[in-house]
Coordinates of C-alpha atoms in Angstrom, one line a residue:
X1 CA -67.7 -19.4 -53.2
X2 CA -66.7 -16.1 -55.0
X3 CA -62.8 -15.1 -55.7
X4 CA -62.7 -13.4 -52.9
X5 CA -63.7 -16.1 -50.3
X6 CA -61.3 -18.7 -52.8
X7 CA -58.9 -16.0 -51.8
X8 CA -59.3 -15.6 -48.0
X9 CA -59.6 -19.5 -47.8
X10 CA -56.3 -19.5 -49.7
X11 CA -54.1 -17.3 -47.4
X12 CA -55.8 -18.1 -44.4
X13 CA -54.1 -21.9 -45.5
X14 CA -51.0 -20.2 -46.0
X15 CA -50.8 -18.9 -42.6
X16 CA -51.6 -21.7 -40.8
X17 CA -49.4 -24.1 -42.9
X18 CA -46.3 -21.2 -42.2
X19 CA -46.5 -21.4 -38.4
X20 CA -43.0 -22.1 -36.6
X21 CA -42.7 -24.6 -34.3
X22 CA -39.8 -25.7 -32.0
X23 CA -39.5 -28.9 -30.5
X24 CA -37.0 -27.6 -28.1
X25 CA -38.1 -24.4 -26.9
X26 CA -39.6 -24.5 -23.9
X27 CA -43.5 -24.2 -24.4
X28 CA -45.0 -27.9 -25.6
X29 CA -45.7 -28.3 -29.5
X30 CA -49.5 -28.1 -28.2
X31 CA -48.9 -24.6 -26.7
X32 CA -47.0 -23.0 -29.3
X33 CA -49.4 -24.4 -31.8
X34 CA -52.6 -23.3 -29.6
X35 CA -50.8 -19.3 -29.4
X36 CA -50.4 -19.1 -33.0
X37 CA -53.4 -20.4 -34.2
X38 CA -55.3 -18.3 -32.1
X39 CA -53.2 -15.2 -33.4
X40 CA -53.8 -16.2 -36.6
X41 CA -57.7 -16.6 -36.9
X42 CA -58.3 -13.5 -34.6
X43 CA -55.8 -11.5 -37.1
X44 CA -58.2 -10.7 -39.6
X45 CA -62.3 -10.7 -39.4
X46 CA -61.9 -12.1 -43.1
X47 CA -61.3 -15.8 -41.8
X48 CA -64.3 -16.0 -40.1
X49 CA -66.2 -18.5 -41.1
X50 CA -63.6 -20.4 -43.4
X51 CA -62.7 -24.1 -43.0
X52 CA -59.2 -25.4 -41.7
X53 CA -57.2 -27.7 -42.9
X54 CA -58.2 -31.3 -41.9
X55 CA -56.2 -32.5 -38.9
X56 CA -54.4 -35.0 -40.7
X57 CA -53.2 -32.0 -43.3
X58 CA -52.1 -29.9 -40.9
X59 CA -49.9 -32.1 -38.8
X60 CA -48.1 -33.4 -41.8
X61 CA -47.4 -30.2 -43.4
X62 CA -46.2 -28.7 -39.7
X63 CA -44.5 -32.0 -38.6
X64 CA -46.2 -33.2 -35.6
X65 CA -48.7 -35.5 -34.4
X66 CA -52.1 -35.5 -35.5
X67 CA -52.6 -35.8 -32.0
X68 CA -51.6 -32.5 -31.3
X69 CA -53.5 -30.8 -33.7
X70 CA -56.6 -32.6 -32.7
X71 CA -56.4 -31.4 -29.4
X72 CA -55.8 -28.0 -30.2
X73 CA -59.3 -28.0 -32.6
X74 CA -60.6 -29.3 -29.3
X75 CA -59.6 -26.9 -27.0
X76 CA -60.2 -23.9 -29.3
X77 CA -64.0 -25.4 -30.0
X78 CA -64.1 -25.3 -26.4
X79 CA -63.4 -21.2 -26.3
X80 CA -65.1 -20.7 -28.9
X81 CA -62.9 -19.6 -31.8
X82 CA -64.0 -22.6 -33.8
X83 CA -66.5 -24.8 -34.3
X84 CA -67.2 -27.9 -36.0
X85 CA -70.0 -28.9 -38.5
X86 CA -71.0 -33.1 -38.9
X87 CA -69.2 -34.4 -41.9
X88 CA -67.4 -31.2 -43.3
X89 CA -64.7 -30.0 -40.9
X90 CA -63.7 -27.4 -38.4
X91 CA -64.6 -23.9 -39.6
X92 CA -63.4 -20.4 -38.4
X93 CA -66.4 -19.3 -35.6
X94 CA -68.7 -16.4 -37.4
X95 CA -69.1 -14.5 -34.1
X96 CA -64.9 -14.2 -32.6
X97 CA -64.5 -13.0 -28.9
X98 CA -62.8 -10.1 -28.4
X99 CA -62.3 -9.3 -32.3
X100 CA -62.7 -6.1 -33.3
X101 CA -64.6 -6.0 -37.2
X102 CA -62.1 -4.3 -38.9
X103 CA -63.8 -2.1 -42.6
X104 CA -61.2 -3.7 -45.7
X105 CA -60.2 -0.8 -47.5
X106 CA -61.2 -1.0 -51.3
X107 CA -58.3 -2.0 -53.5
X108 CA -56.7 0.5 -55.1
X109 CA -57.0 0.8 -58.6
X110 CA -53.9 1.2 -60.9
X111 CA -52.9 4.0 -62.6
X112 CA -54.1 4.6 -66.3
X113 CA -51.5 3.9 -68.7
X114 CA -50.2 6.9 -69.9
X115 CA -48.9 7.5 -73.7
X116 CA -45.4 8.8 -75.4
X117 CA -45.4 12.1 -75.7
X118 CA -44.4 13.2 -79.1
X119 CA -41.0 13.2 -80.2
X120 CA -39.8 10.7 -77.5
X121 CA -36.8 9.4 -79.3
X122 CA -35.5 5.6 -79.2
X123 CA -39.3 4.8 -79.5
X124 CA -40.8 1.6 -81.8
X125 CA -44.4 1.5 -83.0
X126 CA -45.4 -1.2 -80.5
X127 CA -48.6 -1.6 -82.7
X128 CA -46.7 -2.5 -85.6
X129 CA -45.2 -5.8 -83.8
X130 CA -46.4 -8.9 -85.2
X131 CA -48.5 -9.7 -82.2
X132 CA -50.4 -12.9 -83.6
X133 CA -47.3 -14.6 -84.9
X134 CA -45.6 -14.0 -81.8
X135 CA -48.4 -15.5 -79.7
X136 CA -48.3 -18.3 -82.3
X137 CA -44.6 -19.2 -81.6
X138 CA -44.8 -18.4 -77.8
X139 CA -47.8 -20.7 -77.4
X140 CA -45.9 -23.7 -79.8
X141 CA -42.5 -23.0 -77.9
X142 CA -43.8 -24.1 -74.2
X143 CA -47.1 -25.8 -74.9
X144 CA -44.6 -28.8 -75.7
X145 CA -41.3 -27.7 -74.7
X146 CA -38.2 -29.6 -76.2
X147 CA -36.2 -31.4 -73.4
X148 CA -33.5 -28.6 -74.0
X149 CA -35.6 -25.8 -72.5
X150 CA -35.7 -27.8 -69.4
X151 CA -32.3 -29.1 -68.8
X152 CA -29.3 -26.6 -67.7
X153 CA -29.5 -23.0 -69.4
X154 CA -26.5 -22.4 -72.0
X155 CA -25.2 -19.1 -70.5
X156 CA -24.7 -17.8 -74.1
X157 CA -28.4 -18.4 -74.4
X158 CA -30.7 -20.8 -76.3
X159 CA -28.6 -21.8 -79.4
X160 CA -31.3 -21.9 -82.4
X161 CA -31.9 -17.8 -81.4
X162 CA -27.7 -17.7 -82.0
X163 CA -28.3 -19.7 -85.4
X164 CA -31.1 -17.6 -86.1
X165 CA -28.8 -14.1 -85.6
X166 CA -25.8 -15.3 -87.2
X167 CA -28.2 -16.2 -90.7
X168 CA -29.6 -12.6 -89.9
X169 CA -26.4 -10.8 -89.8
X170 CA -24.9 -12.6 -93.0
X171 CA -28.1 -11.5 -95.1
X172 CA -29.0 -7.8 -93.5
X173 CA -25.4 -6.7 -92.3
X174 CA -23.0 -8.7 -94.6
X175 CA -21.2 -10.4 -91.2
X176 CA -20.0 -13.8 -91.5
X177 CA -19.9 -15.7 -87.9
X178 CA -21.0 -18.8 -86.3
X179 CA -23.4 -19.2 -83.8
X180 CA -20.5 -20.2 -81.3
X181 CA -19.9 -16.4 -81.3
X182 CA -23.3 -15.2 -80.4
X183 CA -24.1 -14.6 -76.8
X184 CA -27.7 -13.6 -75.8
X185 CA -27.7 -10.4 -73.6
X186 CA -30.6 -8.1 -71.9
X187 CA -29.4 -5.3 -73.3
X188 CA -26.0 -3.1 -73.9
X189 CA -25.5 -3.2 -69.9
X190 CA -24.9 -7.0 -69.8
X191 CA -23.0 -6.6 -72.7
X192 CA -20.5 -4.0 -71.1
X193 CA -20.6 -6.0 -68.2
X194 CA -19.1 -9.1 -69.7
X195 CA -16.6 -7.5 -71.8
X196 CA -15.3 -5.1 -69.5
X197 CA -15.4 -7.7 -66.6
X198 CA -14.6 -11.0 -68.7
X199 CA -12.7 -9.8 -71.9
X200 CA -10.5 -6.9 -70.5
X201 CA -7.9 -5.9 -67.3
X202 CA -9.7 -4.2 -64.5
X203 CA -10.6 -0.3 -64.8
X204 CA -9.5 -0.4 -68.8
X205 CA -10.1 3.2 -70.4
X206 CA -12.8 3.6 -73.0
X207 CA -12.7 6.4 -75.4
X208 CA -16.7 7.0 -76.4
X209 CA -18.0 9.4 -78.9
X210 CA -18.8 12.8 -77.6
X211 CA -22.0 13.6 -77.8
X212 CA -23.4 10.2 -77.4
X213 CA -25.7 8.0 -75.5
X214 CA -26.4 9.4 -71.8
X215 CA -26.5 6.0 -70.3
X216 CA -23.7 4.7 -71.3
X217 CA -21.1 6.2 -69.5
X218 CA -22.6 5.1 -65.7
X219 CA -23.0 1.7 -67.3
X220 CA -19.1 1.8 -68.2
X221 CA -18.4 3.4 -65.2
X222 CA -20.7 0.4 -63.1
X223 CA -18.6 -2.4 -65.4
X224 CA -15.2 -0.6 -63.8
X225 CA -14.5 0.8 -66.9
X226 CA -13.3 4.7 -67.3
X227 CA -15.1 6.4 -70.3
X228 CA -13.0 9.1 -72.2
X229 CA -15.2 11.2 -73.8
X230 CA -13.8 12.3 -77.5
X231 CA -15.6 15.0 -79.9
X232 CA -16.7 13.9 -83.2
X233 CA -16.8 16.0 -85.9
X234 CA -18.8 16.4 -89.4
X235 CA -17.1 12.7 -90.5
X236 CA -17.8 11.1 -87.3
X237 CA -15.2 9.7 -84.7
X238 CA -12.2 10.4 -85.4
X239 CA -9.2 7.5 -84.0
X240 CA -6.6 10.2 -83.5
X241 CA -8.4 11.9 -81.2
X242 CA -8.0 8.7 -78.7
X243 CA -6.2 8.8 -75.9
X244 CA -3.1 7.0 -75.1
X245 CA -4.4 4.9 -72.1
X246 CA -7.5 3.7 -73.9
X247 CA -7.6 -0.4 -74.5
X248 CA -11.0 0.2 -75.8
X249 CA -13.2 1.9 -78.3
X250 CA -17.2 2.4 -78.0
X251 CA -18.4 3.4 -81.3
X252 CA -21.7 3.9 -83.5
X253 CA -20.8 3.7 -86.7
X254 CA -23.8 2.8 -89.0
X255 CA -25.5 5.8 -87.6
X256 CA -24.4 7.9 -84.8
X257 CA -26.0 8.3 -82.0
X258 CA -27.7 11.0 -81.2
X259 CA -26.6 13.4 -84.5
X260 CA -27.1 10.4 -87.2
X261 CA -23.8 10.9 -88.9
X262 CA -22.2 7.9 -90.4
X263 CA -18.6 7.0 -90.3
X264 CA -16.7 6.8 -93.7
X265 CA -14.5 3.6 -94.8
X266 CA -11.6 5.7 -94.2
X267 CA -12.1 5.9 -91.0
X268 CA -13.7 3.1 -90.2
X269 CA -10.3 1.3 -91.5
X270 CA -8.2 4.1 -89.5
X271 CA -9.7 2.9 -86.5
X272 CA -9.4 -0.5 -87.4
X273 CA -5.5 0.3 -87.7
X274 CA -5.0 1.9 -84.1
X275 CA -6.8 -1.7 -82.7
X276 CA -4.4 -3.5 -84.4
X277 CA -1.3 -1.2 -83.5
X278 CA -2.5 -0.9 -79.9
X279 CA -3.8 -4.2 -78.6
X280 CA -7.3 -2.4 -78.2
X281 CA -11.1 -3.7 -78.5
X282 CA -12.7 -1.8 -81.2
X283 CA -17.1 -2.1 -79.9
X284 CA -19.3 -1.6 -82.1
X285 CA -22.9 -0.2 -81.1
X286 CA -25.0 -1.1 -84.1
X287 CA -28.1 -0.2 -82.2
X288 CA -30.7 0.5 -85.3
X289 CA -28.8 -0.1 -88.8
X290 CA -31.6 -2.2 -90.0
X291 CA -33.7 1.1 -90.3
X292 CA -32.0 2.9 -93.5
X293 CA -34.0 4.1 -96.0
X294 CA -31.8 5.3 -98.7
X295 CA -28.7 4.0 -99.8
X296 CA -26.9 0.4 -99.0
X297 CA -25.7 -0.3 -95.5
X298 CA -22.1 0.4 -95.0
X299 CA -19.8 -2.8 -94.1
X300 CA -19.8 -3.2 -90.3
X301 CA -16.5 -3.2 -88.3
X302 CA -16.6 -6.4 -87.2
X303 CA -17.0 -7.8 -90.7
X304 CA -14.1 -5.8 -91.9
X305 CA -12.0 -7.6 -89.2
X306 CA -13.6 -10.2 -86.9
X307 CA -10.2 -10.1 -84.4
X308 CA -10.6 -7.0 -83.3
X309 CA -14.5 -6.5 -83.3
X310 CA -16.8 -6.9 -80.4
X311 CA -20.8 -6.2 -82.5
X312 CA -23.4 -5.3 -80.1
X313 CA -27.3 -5.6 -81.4
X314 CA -30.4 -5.3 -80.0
X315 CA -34.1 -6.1 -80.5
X316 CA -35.6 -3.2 -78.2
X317 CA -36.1 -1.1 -81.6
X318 CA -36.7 -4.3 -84.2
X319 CA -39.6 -6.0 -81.3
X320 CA -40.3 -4.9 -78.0
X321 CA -38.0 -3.2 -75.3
X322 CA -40.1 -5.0 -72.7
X323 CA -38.7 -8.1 -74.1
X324 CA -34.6 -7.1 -72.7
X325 CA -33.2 -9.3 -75.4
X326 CA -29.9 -8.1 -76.9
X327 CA -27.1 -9.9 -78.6
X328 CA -23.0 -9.6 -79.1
X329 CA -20.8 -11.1 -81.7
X330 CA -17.6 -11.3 -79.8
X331 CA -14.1 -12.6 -82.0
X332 CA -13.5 -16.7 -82.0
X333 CA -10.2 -15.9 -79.5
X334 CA -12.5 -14.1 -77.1
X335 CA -15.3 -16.7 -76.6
X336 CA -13.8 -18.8 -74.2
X337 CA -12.8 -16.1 -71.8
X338 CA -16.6 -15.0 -72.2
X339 CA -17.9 -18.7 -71.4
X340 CA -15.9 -18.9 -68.2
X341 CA -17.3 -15.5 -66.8
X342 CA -21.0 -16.3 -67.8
X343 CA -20.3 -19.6 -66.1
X344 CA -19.0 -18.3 -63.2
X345 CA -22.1 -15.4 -63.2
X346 CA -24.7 -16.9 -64.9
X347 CA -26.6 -14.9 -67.8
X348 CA -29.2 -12.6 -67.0
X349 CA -31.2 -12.8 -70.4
X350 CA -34.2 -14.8 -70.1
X351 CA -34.8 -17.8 -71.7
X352 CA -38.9 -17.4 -71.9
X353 CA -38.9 -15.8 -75.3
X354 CA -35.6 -17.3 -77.1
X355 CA -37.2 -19.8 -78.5
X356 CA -40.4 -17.8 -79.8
X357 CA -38.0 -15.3 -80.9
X358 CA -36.0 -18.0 -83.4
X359 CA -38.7 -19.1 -84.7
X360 CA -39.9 -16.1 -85.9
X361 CA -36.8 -15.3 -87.2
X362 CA -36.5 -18.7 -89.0
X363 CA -40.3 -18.7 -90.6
X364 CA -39.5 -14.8 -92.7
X365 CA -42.1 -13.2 -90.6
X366 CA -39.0 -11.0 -88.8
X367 CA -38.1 -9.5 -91.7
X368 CA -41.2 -9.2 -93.3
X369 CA -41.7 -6.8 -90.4
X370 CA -38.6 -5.2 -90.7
X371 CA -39.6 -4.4 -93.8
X372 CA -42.7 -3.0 -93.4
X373 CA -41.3 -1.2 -90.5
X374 CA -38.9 0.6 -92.8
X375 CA -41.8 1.5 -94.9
X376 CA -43.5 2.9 -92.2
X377 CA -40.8 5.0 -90.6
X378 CA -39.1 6.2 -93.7
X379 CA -42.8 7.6 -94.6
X380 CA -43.5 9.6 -90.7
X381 CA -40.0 11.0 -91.4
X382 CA -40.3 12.8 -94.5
X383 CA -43.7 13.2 -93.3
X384 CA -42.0 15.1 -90.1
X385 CA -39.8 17.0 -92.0
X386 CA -42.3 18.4 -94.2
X387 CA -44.4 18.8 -91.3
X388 CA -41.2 21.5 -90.0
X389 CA -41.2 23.4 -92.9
X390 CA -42.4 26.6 -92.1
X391 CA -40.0 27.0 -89.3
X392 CA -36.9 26.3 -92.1
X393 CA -35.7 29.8 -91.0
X394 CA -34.8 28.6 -87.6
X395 CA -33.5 24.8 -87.9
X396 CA -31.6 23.1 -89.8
X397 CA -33.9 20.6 -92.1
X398 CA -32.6 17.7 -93.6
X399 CA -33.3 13.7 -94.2
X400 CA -31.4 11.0 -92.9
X401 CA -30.5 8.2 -94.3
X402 CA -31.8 5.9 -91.6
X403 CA -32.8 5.7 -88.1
X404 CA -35.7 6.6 -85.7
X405 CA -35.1 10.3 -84.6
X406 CA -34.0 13.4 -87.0
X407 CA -31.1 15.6 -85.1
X408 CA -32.3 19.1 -85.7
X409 CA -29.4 21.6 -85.1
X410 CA -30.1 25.5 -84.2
X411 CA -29.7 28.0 -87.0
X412 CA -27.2 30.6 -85.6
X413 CA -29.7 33.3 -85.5
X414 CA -32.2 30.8 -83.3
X415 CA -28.9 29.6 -81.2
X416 CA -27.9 33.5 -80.4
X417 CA -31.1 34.1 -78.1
X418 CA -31.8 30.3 -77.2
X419 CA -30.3 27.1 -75.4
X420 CA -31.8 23.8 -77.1
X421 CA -32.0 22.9 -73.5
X422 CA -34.6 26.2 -73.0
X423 CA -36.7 25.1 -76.0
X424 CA -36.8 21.3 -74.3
X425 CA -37.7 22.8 -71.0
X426 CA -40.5 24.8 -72.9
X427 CA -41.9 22.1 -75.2
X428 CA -42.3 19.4 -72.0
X429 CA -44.3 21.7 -70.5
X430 CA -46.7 21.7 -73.6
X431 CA -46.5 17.6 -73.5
X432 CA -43.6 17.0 -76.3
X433 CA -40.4 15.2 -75.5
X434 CA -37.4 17.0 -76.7
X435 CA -34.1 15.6 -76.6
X436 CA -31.5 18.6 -76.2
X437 CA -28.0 17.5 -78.3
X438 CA -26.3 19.6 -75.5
X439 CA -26.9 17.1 -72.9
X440 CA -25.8 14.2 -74.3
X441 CA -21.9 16.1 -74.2
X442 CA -19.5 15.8 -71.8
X443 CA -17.3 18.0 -73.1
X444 CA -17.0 22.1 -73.1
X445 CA -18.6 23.5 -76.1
X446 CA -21.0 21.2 -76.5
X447 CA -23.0 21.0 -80.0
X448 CA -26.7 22.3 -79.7
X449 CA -29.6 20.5 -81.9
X450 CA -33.1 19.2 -81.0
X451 CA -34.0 15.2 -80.9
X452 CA -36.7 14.1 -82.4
X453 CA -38.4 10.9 -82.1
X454 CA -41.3 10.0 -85.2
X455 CA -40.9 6.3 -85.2
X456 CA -43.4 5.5 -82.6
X457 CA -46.2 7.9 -84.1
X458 CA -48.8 8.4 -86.7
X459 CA -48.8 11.1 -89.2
X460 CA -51.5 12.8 -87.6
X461 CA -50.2 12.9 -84.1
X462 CA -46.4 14.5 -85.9
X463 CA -48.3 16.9 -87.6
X464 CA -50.2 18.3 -84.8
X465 CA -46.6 18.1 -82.4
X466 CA -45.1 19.7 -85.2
X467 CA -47.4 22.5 -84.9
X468 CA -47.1 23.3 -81.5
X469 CA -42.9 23.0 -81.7
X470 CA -43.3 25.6 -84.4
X471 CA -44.7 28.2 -82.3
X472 CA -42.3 27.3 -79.5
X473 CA -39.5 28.0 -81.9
X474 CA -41.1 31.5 -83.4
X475 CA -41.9 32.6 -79.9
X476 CA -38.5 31.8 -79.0
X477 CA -36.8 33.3 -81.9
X478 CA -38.7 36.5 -81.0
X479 CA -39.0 37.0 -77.7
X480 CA -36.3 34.8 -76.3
X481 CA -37.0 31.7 -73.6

């Protein structure tokens, strides 16, 4: 029998065993069965000639007699929709009255994949994940699961992958905490979710850095929150710039997202001040901080005060974004009120890869790769910038420190005859993808620049994007957009 008839034979079973039948409506048992098995095998000219269930099968799964059933078989031998063959069962007839043949259309097939475009930002070098060692720890996690992974789910997620972040953290980010303070997230929404739902009063402001991420405002605004956008400047956010009905504070201070600036001590602890003067949440986005290149890491927030800290992480950038595994270090006071709203929700991270996750953490091969994927990146983006050289005149060339994406401002002369939103509009339609600094404002005035992604691509494949921005931008500087 081929897949195909394995897969008629399958649903035609399914059908049969998901008839309805009502002991008190008024047709018999024997007549409502009859009806619908004689809907079902004239519904499709794929059945014909497929076996049913034995009688005995089918009158336990539908709760009757076998009685019934068997009379039914009769009765439908009798028109001729059936038939049955000595020693191997009632089959589907080959030759239905009044069935029309009906042609099955082919099955569709599914859309290639489709690559990146150049300079999407935000973008890992999938091919860089340690795929074997993964496999490895997936396979070894639920081949033999421990009796943990089957019992009742801890919301705050599978506690080894919390032991495993918390040793993390202490080496690559200088943050003391305990796994009790981990809670295992799918991502920055969850996160805002639980804090602005489980930490803090209903509809709490939340001054967020101006330009900053896109996304992050509707999830805010979804978690009840009201974002107030405030302007950072060449230092980064600035805490006198926050309004007075803000209880909360969303910021990026390793690296600033999108323009890659990094906030100063002083600041840092002047921020730190107005949370303990006001009362407020200080949250800190530490999306990619593992990816510096030059320099040592700047102290988080929350390891320069752990009472007034929420630290958000991720692995979307370190792994796979497929995977939807983030993570938050909330302050000792604040995990209870955390537990009892993820106990009354439930979490939404799955468990699946946690365990594969900490014990790739545990065995060195995570940061072995993060390692080698600082390597990788730090190389594509002084490759990229020397790739940009010969349009110097126009832009605004310079190396980070860290990160996955250079922010690329306008020179004045470029900014006087073109929008950075023009030059995105222009370079999509030559297949690059162009972040325009404009658009990630809500503010007047917004700041102009270009985003661009190298993480997730070779040398070769910047080199050649790099090409083809350079004419966009020396067409544009001459002619206009």
């Amino acid at each position: 029998m081929t897949n195909s008839d394995n897969s008629h034979q399958s649903n035609l079973q399914r059908d049969l065993f998901g008839l309805s039948l009502d002991a008190a409506a008024r047709d018999t048992l024997q007549s409502q069965l009859m009806d619908g098995l004689r809907r079902k095998v004239l519904g499709s000219a794929q059945y014909c000639g497929l076996r049913l269930p034995a009688s005995r099968v089918l009158a336990a799964e539908l709760s009757v007699s076998r009685m019934t059933v068997q009379m039914v078989y009769d009765q439908l031998v009798a028109e001729g929709y059936l038939v049955t063959r000595r020693g191997a069962g009632t089959f589907v007839a080959q030759d239905l009255p009044h069935l029309a043949r009906v042609e099955v259309p082919a099955p569709l097939q599914p859309p290639a994949p489709r690559a990146w475009p150049p300079f999407q930002t935000s973008l890992p070098d999938l091919s860089l994940m340690p795929h074997a060692q993964w496999a490895r720890h997936l396979d070894q996690s639920w081949r033999n699961p421990e009796p943990a992974l089957l019992a009742r789910p801890d919301p705050f997620g599978w506690y080894p992958l919390r032991a495993a972040i918390a040793d993390h953290l202490g080496a690559w980010r200088q943050l003391a905490c305990r796994p009790e303070q981990v809670v295992i997230t799918s991502g920055a929404r969850e996160a805002f979710e639980i804090i602005f739902c489980g930490l803090l009063p209903e509809e709490t402001c939340a001054a967020i850095e101006d330009p900053g991420w896109p996304r992050m405002r509707h999830a805010l605004i979804a978690a009840g929150s009201r974002p107030l956008p405030c302007r950072i400047d060449a230092e980064g956010f600035d805490s006198r710039l926050i309004p007075p009905q803000a209880r909360a504070v969303i910021v990026t201070p390793s690296r600033h997202y999108p323009t890659g600036r990094s906030l100063g001590l002083p600041r840092r602890m002047a921020l730190l001040d107005w949370a303990q003067r006001s009362g407020g949440l200080v949250i800190e986005d530490d999306y990619d901080s593992e990816f510096r290149y030059r320099g040592q890491p700047l102290p988080t927030l929350a390891g320069l005060d752990g009472k007034r800290v929420v630290y958000l992480g991720s692995f979307s950038k370190l792994l796979n974004a497929q995977m939807r595994l983030g993570y938050m270090v909330l302050p000792e006071a604040r995990v209870p009120e955390a537990r009892a709203h993820l106990g009354r929700l439930g979490a939404q991270a799955s468990l699946t890869p946690q365990p594969a996750l900490a014990r790739l953490m545990q065995s060195g091969e995570f940061g072995a790769h993060l390692r080698r994927m600082r390597r990788v990146y730090a190389r594509r983006q002084a490759h990229l910038l020397a790739a940009l050289a010969p349009v110097a005149d126009l832009v605004e060339l310079a190396p980070h420190m860290g990160g996955m994406h250079l922010c690329v401002p306008l020179k004045p002369a470029l900014a006087k005859v073109v929008t950075d939103r023009a030059i995105c509009a222009e370079a999509t339609g030559q297949g690059l993808a162009i972040g325009a600094l404009s658009t990630h404002c809500q503010l007047p005035d917004p700041l102009s620049g270009l985003l661009l992604g190298y993480a997730g691509f070779d040398e070769d494949t910047l080199s050649e994007a790099a090409i083809r921005l350079g004419h966009i931008l020396r067409a544009a500087s001459l002619n206009g957009l």
